[in-house]
């Protein structure tokens, strides 16, 4: 029996890169031609964050909740769970995230607008990456165009866009609502990295940028408050 330290991350994978790619291709084929609708919804989310109006922002949060529930059920539960047992737990996580986002947008009526320039820039960047860049990145290299991953249909771009929207909330609320998309970005990024897929840098980078922005954004507001009190 081999010693535990001789194992590599790839030894724990339950599927090959080709199996994963074919799974995405089958998912895309079954839902075509609705993927452009996902891109349109992502652009609407981007505009809502850019405009910073509370009414639109709350609707965007609730919409993200519906999308999270759909992605969790349609891909994680119905397809990914067939080759990865952990996807079943992720489906539950996405369902919890869906309820939390709808509650934040409709019940708590949490404002998405912010005057913090760093927060807004991060939000716009992450959403743009998720909606526009991620489908292109995920179809580069050895992958086919049929395996492109789009917002509102695949978990990685959906999680990245969600982090973008949450980046403009109050820090504690953003962290609470960001636990599931953060966890998924880390898990998916490590899985893609183990598969040798360069697109792993996108979810991992998104998670790091989200956390760094909340830390720096919160610190800048604290410093500004201290300066005002000292005057």
PDB file of C-alpha atoms in Angstrom:
ATOM      1  CA  UNK A   1       0.000   0.000   0.000  1.00  0.00           C
ATOM      2  CA  UNK A   2       1.362   3.418  -1.026  1.00  0.00           C
ATOM      3  CA  UNK A   3       2.098   5.985   1.664  1.00  0.00           C
ATOM      4  CA  UNK A   4      -0.355   8.907   1.861  1.00  0.00           C
ATOM      5  CA  UNK A   5       2.294  11.513   1.020  1.00  0.00           C
ATOM      6  CA  UNK A   6       2.920   9.893  -2.356  1.00  0.00           C
ATOM      7  CA  UNK A   7      -0.575  10.813  -3.584  1.00  0.00           C
ATOM      8  CA  UNK A   8      -1.092  13.769  -5.903  1.00  0.00           C
ATOM      9  CA  UNK A   9      -4.290  15.851  -6.313  1.00  0.00           C
ATOM     10  CA  UNK A  10      -4.958  14.133  -9.648  1.00  0.00           C
ATOM     11  CA  UNK A  11      -5.169  10.793  -7.850  1.00  0.00           C
ATOM     12  CA  UNK A  12      -8.411  11.914  -6.208  1.00  0.00           C
ATOM     13  CA  UNK A  13     -10.164  12.925  -9.442  1.00  0.00           C
ATOM     14  CA  UNK A  14     -13.110  10.768 -10.419  1.00  0.00           C
ATOM     15  CA  UNK A  15     -13.105  11.813 -14.077  1.00  0.00           C
ATOM     16  CA  UNK A  16     -10.788  12.835 -16.900  1.00  0.00           C
ATOM     17  CA  UNK A  17     -10.608  16.224 -18.638  1.00  0.00           C
ATOM     18  CA  UNK A  18     -12.337  14.741 -21.691  1.00  0.00           C
ATOM     19  CA  UNK A  19     -15.222  13.363 -19.613  1.00  0.00           C
ATOM     20  CA  UNK A  20     -15.712  16.775 -18.007  1.00  0.00           C
ATOM     21  CA  UNK A  21     -15.612  18.513 -21.374  1.00  0.00           C
ATOM     22  CA  UNK A  22     -18.167  16.139 -22.871  1.00  0.00           C
ATOM     23  CA  UNK A  23     -20.430  16.707 -19.874  1.00  0.00           C
ATOM     24  CA  UNK A  24     -20.432  20.467 -20.537  1.00  0.00           C
ATOM     25  CA  UNK A  25     -20.968  19.882 -24.251  1.00  0.00           C
ATOM     26  CA  UNK A  26     -24.005  17.722 -23.528  1.00  0.00           C
ATOM     27  CA  UNK A  27     -25.375  20.345 -21.131  1.00  0.00           C
ATOM     28  CA  UNK A  28     -24.907  23.120 -23.682  1.00  0.00           C
ATOM     29  CA  UNK A  29     -26.462  21.070 -26.466  1.00  0.00           C
ATOM     30  CA  UNK A  30     -29.524  20.269 -24.367  1.00  0.00           C
ATOM     31  CA  UNK A  31     -30.130  23.944 -23.543  1.00  0.00           C
ATOM     32  CA  UNK A  32     -29.194  25.533 -26.879  1.00  0.00           C
ATOM     33  CA  UNK A  33     -30.118  28.174 -28.092  1.00  0.00           C
ATOM     34  CA  UNK A  34     -30.824  29.784 -24.713  1.00  0.00           C
ATOM     35  CA  UNK A  35     -27.186  30.565 -23.794  1.00  0.00           C
ATOM     36  CA  UNK A  36     -27.381  34.061 -25.356  1.00  0.00           C
ATOM     37  CA  UNK A  37     -30.181  34.789 -22.886  1.00  0.00           C
ATOM     38  CA  UNK A  38     -27.681  34.164 -20.101  1.00  0.00           C
ATOM     39  CA  UNK A  39     -25.278  36.640 -21.660  1.00  0.00           C
ATOM     40  CA  UNK A  40     -28.082  39.203 -21.912  1.00  0.00           C
ATOM     41  CA  UNK A  41     -29.017  38.696 -18.264  1.00  0.00           C
ATOM     42  CA  UNK A  42     -25.367  39.131 -17.321  1.00  0.00           C
ATOM     43  CA  UNK A  43     -25.170  42.404 -19.229  1.00  0.00           C
ATOM     44  CA  UNK A  44     -28.321  43.609 -17.465  1.00  0.00           C
ATOM     45  CA  UNK A  45     -26.667  42.778 -14.147  1.00  0.00           C
ATOM     46  CA  UNK A  46     -23.566  44.693 -15.229  1.00  0.00           C
ATOM     47  CA  UNK A  47     -25.641  47.764 -16.106  1.00  0.00           C
ATOM     48  CA  UNK A  48     -27.527  47.562 -12.800  1.00  0.00           C
ATOM     49  CA  UNK A  49     -24.276  47.544 -10.818  1.00  0.00           C
ATOM     50  CA  UNK A  50     -22.774  50.307 -12.949  1.00  0.00           C
ATOM     51  CA  UNK A  51     -25.850  52.538 -12.526  1.00  0.00           C
ATOM     52  CA  UNK A  52     -25.988  51.861  -8.789  1.00  0.00           C
ATOM     53  CA  UNK A  53     -29.733  52.369  -8.320  1.00  0.00           C
ATOM     54  CA  UNK A  54     -31.142  50.584  -5.291  1.00  0.00           C
ATOM     55  CA  UNK A  55     -34.328  49.339  -6.953  1.00  0.00           C
ATOM     56  CA  UNK A  56     -32.470  47.777  -9.865  1.00  0.00           C
ATOM     57  CA  UNK A  57     -29.819  46.429  -7.523  1.00  0.00           C
ATOM     58  CA  UNK A  58     -32.316  44.646  -5.293  1.00  0.00           C
ATOM     59  CA  UNK A  59     -33.988  43.121  -8.313  1.00  0.00           C
ATOM     60  CA  UNK A  60     -30.560  42.001  -9.505  1.00  0.00           C
ATOM     61  CA  UNK A  61     -29.886  40.242  -6.193  1.00  0.00           C
ATOM     62  CA  UNK A  62     -33.196  38.409  -6.374  1.00  0.00           C
ATOM     63  CA  UNK A  63     -32.501  37.507  -9.991  1.00  0.00           C
ATOM     64  CA  UNK A  64     -29.119  36.097  -9.033  1.00  0.00           C
ATOM     65  CA  UNK A  65     -30.904  33.939  -6.469  1.00  0.00           C
ATOM     66  CA  UNK A  66     -33.182  32.464  -9.124  1.00  0.00           C
ATOM     67  CA  UNK A  67     -30.180  31.845 -11.369  1.00  0.00           C
ATOM     68  CA  UNK A  68     -28.269  30.143  -8.552  1.00  0.00           C
ATOM     69  CA  UNK A  69     -31.183  27.773  -7.952  1.00  0.00           C
ATOM     70  CA  UNK A  70     -31.432  26.995 -11.665  1.00  0.00           C
ATOM     71  CA  UNK A  71     -27.699  26.349 -12.109  1.00  0.00           C
ATOM     72  CA  UNK A  72     -27.559  24.224  -8.978  1.00  0.00           C
ATOM     73  CA  UNK A  73     -30.428  22.035 -10.116  1.00  0.00           C
ATOM     74  CA  UNK A  74     -29.827  21.863 -13.869  1.00  0.00           C
ATOM     75  CA  UNK A  75     -26.052  21.339 -13.964  1.00  0.00           C
ATOM     76  CA  UNK A  76     -24.801  20.370 -10.525  1.00  0.00           C
ATOM     77  CA  UNK A  77     -27.695  18.118  -9.599  1.00  0.00           C
ATOM     78  CA  UNK A  78     -28.764  16.729 -12.970  1.00  0.00           C
ATOM     79  CA  UNK A  79     -25.378  16.342 -14.680  1.00  0.00           C
ATOM     80  CA  UNK A  80     -22.243  16.954 -12.625  1.00  0.00           C
ATOM     81  CA  UNK A  81     -23.407  14.756  -9.744  1.00  0.00           C
ATOM     82  CA  UNK A  82     -23.286  11.778 -12.118  1.00  0.00           C
ATOM     83  CA  UNK A  83     -19.480  11.942 -12.241  1.00  0.00           C
ATOM     84  CA  UNK A  84     -18.670  13.804  -9.014  1.00  0.00           C
ATOM     85  CA  UNK A  85     -20.390  12.950  -5.726  1.00  0.00           C
ATOM     86  CA  UNK A  86     -19.458  16.349  -4.264  1.00  0.00           C
ATOM     87  CA  UNK A  87     -21.745  18.080  -6.779  1.00  0.00           C
ATOM     88  CA  UNK A  88     -24.764  16.887  -4.829  1.00  0.00           C
ATOM     89  CA  UNK A  89     -23.613  18.841  -1.785  1.00  0.00           C
ATOM     90  CA  UNK A  90     -22.840  21.829  -4.004  1.00  0.00           C
ATOM     91  CA  UNK A  91     -26.401  21.704  -5.331  1.00  0.00           C
ATOM     92  CA  UNK A  92     -27.673  22.104  -1.766  1.00  0.00           C
ATOM     93  CA  UNK A  93     -25.252  24.979  -1.241  1.00  0.00           C
ATOM     94  CA  UNK A  94     -26.507  26.754  -4.361  1.00  0.00           C
ATOM     95  CA  UNK A  95     -30.102  26.280  -3.166  1.00  0.00           C
ATOM     96  CA  UNK A  96     -29.246  27.886   0.176  1.00  0.00           C
ATOM     97  CA  UNK A  97     -27.476  30.701  -1.678  1.00  0.00           C
ATOM     98  CA  UNK A  98     -30.562  31.207  -3.835  1.00  0.00           C
ATOM     99  CA  UNK A  99     -32.809  31.673  -0.802  1.00  0.00           C
ATOM    100  CA  UNK A 100     -30.292  34.034   0.819  1.00  0.00           C
ATOM    101  CA  UNK A 101     -29.958  36.204  -2.287  1.00  0.00           C
ATOM    102  CA  UNK A 102     -33.703  36.484  -2.814  1.00  0.00           C
ATOM    103  CA  UNK A 103     -34.146  37.352   0.859  1.00  0.00           C
ATOM    104  CA  UNK A 104     -31.410  39.988   0.659  1.00  0.00           C
ATOM    105  CA  UNK A 105     -32.966  41.584  -2.398  1.00  0.00           C
ATOM    106  CA  UNK A 106     -36.665  41.335  -1.532  1.00  0.00           C
ATOM    107  CA  UNK A 107     -36.961  40.994   2.252  1.00  0.00           C
ATOM    108  CA  UNK A 108     -33.901  42.791   3.603  1.00  0.00           C
ATOM    109  CA  UNK A 109     -33.909  45.157   0.620  1.00  0.00           C
ATOM    110  CA  UNK A 110     -30.121  45.398   0.834  1.00  0.00           C
ATOM    111  CA  UNK A 111     -28.755  48.275  -1.276  1.00  0.00           C
ATOM    112  CA  UNK A 112     -26.276  47.247  -3.948  1.00  0.00           C
ATOM    113  CA  UNK A 113     -25.067  50.773  -4.671  1.00  0.00           C
ATOM    114  CA  UNK A 114     -21.820  52.022  -3.122  1.00  0.00           C
ATOM    115  CA  UNK A 115     -19.716  55.148  -3.252  1.00  0.00           C
ATOM    116  CA  UNK A 116     -16.502  53.154  -2.847  1.00  0.00           C
ATOM    117  CA  UNK A 117     -14.648  53.351  -6.169  1.00  0.00           C
ATOM    118  CA  UNK A 118     -12.604  50.206  -5.533  1.00  0.00           C
ATOM    119  CA  UNK A 119     -15.710  48.163  -4.741  1.00  0.00           C
ATOM    120  CA  UNK A 120     -17.523  49.345  -7.861  1.00  0.00           C
ATOM    121  CA  UNK A 121     -14.506  48.750 -10.093  1.00  0.00           C
ATOM    122  CA  UNK A 122     -14.117  45.215  -8.734  1.00  0.00           C
ATOM    123  CA  UNK A 123     -17.819  44.528  -9.190  1.00  0.00           C
ATOM    124  CA  UNK A 124     -17.789  45.656 -12.812  1.00  0.00           C
ATOM    125  CA  UNK A 125     -14.579  43.751 -13.555  1.00  0.00           C
ATOM    126  CA  UNK A 126     -15.785  40.469 -12.057  1.00  0.00           C
ATOM    127  CA  UNK A 127     -19.156  40.619 -13.786  1.00  0.00           C
ATOM    128  CA  UNK A 128     -17.526  41.489 -17.120  1.00  0.00           C
ATOM    129  CA  UNK A 129     -15.113  38.573 -16.743  1.00  0.00           C
ATOM    130  CA  UNK A 130     -17.943  36.183 -15.888  1.00  0.00           C
ATOM    131  CA  UNK A 131     -20.282  37.274 -18.658  1.00  0.00           C
ATOM    132  CA  UNK A 132     -17.960  38.170 -21.533  1.00  0.00           C
ATOM    133  CA  UNK A 133     -14.519  36.701 -20.948  1.00  0.00           C
ATOM    134  CA  UNK A 134     -15.255  33.387 -19.242  1.00  0.00           C
ATOM    135  CA  UNK A 135     -17.092  31.753 -22.176  1.00  0.00           C
ATOM    136  CA  UNK A 136     -14.130  32.612 -24.403  1.00  0.00           C
ATOM    137  CA  UNK A 137     -11.523  31.475 -21.882  1.00  0.00           C
ATOM    138  CA  UNK A 138     -13.275  28.176 -21.230  1.00  0.00           C
ATOM    139  CA  UNK A 139     -13.333  27.367 -24.948  1.00  0.00           C
ATOM    140  CA  UNK A 140      -9.621  28.027 -25.525  1.00  0.00           C
ATOM    141  CA  UNK A 141      -6.782  25.515 -25.504  1.00  0.00           C
ATOM    142  CA  UNK A 142      -7.779  21.898 -25.951  1.00  0.00           C
ATOM    143  CA  UNK A 143     -11.458  22.558 -25.371  1.00  0.00           C
ATOM    144  CA  UNK A 144     -14.008  22.964 -28.144  1.00  0.00           C
ATOM    145  CA  UNK A 145     -16.313  25.963 -28.593  1.00  0.00           C
ATOM    146  CA  UNK A 146     -19.219  23.652 -27.705  1.00  0.00           C
ATOM    147  CA  UNK A 147     -17.834  23.465 -24.159  1.00  0.00           C
ATOM    148  CA  UNK A 148     -17.906  27.237 -23.573  1.00  0.00           C
ATOM    149  CA  UNK A 149     -19.280  28.042 -20.116  1.00  0.00           C
ATOM    150  CA  UNK A 150     -21.805  30.862 -19.909  1.00  0.00           C
ATOM    151  CA  UNK A 151     -23.297  32.867 -17.070  1.00  0.00           C
ATOM    152  CA  UNK A 152     -26.664  31.578 -15.777  1.00  0.00           C
ATOM    153  CA  UNK A 153     -25.962  28.111 -17.182  1.00  0.00           C
ATOM    154  CA  UNK A 154     -22.668  27.039 -15.573  1.00  0.00           C
ATOM    155  CA  UNK A 155     -21.609  27.430 -11.934  1.00  0.00           C
ATOM    156  CA  UNK A 156     -18.170  29.046 -12.363  1.00  0.00           C
ATOM    157  CA  UNK A 157     -19.196  32.184 -14.307  1.00  0.00           C
ATOM    158  CA  UNK A 158     -22.362  32.428 -12.209  1.00  0.00           C
ATOM    159  CA  UNK A 159     -20.358  32.331  -8.968  1.00  0.00           C
ATOM    160  CA  UNK A 160     -17.873  34.919 -10.259  1.00  0.00           C
ATOM    161  CA  UNK A 161     -20.659  37.304 -11.313  1.00  0.00           C
ATOM    162  CA  UNK A 162     -22.352  36.819  -7.940  1.00  0.00           C
ATOM    163  CA  UNK A 163     -19.150  37.793  -6.145  1.00  0.00           C
ATOM    164  CA  UNK A 164     -19.022  40.864  -8.345  1.00  0.00           C
ATOM    165  CA  UNK A 165     -22.527  41.929  -7.351  1.00  0.00           C
ATOM    166  CA  UNK A 166     -21.855  41.226  -3.688  1.00  0.00           C
ATOM    167  CA  UNK A 167     -18.657  43.280  -3.703  1.00  0.00           C
ATOM    168  CA  UNK A 168     -20.724  46.456  -3.366  1.00  0.00           C
ATOM    169  CA  UNK A 169     -22.652  45.363  -0.267  1.00  0.00           C
ATOM    170  CA  UNK A 170     -21.713  46.067   3.339  1.00  0.00           C
ATOM    171  CA  UNK A 171     -18.684  43.934   4.163  1.00  0.00           C
ATOM    172  CA  UNK A 172     -20.315  41.571   6.669  1.00  0.00           C
ATOM    173  CA  UNK A 173     -23.333  40.988   4.460  1.00  0.00           C
ATOM    174  CA  UNK A 174     -21.113  40.527   1.400  1.00  0.00           C
ATOM    175  CA  UNK A 175     -19.033  37.920   3.223  1.00  0.00           C
ATOM    176  CA  UNK A 176     -22.110  36.085   4.506  1.00  0.00           C
ATOM    177  CA  UNK A 177     -23.764  35.967   1.091  1.00  0.00           C
ATOM    178  CA  UNK A 178     -20.437  35.227  -0.575  1.00  0.00           C
ATOM    179  CA  UNK A 179     -19.620  32.036   1.313  1.00  0.00           C
ATOM    180  CA  UNK A 180     -21.148  29.683  -1.261  1.00  0.00           C
ATOM    181  CA  UNK A 181     -19.811  31.377  -4.425  1.00  0.00           C
ATOM    182  CA  UNK A 182     -16.418  31.760  -2.731  1.00  0.00           C
ATOM    183  CA  UNK A 183     -16.339  28.083  -1.784  1.00  0.00           C
ATOM    184  CA  UNK A 184     -17.354  27.076  -5.287  1.00  0.00           C
ATOM    185  CA  UNK A 185     -14.728  29.285  -6.934  1.00  0.00           C
ATOM    186  CA  UNK A 186     -12.036  27.730  -4.752  1.00  0.00           C
ATOM    187  CA  UNK A 187     -13.266  24.176  -5.294  1.00  0.00           C
ATOM    188  CA  UNK A 188     -13.808  24.574  -9.032  1.00  0.00           C
ATOM    189  CA  UNK A 189     -10.501  26.393  -9.442  1.00  0.00           C
ATOM    190  CA  UNK A 190      -8.586  23.611  -7.717  1.00  0.00           C
ATOM    191  CA  UNK A 191     -10.434  20.980  -9.759  1.00  0.00           C
ATOM    192  CA  UNK A 192      -9.649  22.744 -13.034  1.00  0.00           C
ATOM    193  CA  UNK A 193      -6.048  23.230 -11.977  1.00  0.00           C
ATOM    194  CA  UNK A 194      -5.763  19.506 -11.234  1.00  0.00           C
ATOM    195  CA  UNK A 195      -7.265  18.793 -14.661  1.00  0.00           C
ATOM    196  CA  UNK A 196      -4.550  20.979 -16.190  1.00  0.00           C
ATOM    197  CA  UNK A 197      -7.048  23.597 -17.389  1.00  0.00           C
ATOM    198  CA  UNK A 198      -5.588  27.116 -17.501  1.00  0.00           C
ATOM    199  CA  UNK A 199      -9.033  28.650 -16.949  1.00  0.00           C
ATOM    200  CA  UNK A 200      -8.604  27.645 -13.278  1.00  0.00           C
ATOM    201  CA  UNK A 201      -6.961  31.033 -12.775  1.00  0.00           C
ATOM    202  CA  UNK A 202     -10.300  32.793 -13.333  1.00  0.00           C
ATOM    203  CA  UNK A 203     -12.331  31.440 -10.371  1.00  0.00           C
ATOM    204  CA  UNK A 204      -9.299  31.393  -8.091  1.00  0.00           C
ATOM    205  CA  UNK A 205      -8.392  34.960  -9.049  1.00  0.00           C
ATOM    206  CA  UNK A 206     -12.000  36.088  -8.618  1.00  0.00           C
ATOM    207  CA  UNK A 207     -12.120  34.712  -5.081  1.00  0.00           C
ATOM    208  CA  UNK A 208      -8.838  36.399  -4.179  1.00  0.00           C
ATOM    209  CA  UNK A 209      -9.896  39.726  -5.703  1.00  0.00           C
ATOM    210  CA  UNK A 210     -13.247  39.663  -3.909  1.00  0.00           C
ATOM    211  CA  UNK A 211     -11.651  39.087  -0.501  1.00  0.00           C
ATOM    212  CA  UNK A 212      -8.895  41.635  -1.117  1.00  0.00           C
ATOM    213  CA  UNK A 213     -11.407  44.265  -2.210  1.00  0.00           C
ATOM    214  CA  UNK A 214     -13.556  43.789   0.876  1.00  0.00           C
ATOM    215  CA  UNK A 215     -10.480  44.040   3.087  1.00  0.00           C
ATOM    216  CA  UNK A 216      -9.078  47.135   1.391  1.00  0.00           C
ATOM    217  CA  UNK A 217     -12.477  48.774   0.916  1.00  0.00           C
ATOM    218  CA  UNK A 218     -13.362  48.321   4.576  1.00  0.00           C
ATOM    219  CA  UNK A 219      -9.966  49.606   5.661  1.00  0.00           C
ATOM    220  CA  UNK A 220     -10.223  52.721   3.494  1.00  0.00           C
ATOM    221  CA  UNK A 221     -13.624  53.593   4.996  1.00  0.00           C
ATOM    222  CA  UNK A 222     -12.254  53.066   8.512  1.00  0.00           C
ATOM    223  CA  UNK A 223      -9.286  55.344   7.828  1.00  0.00           C
ATOM    224  CA  UNK A 224     -11.587  57.997   6.328  1.00  0.00           C
ATOM    225  CA  UNK A 225     -13.851  57.821   9.396  1.00  0.00           C
ATOM    226  CA  UNK A 226     -10.906  58.248  11.754  1.00  0.00           C
ATOM    227  CA  UNK A 227      -9.713  61.285   9.797  1.00  0.00           C
ATOM    228  CA  UNK A 228     -13.152  62.897   9.977  1.00  0.00           C
ATOM    229  CA  UNK A 229     -13.405  62.296  13.740  1.00  0.00           C
ATOM    230  CA  UNK A 230      -9.946  63.832  14.273  1.00  0.00           C
ATOM    231  CA  UNK A 231     -10.925  67.085  12.625  1.00  0.00           C
TER     232      UNK A 231
END
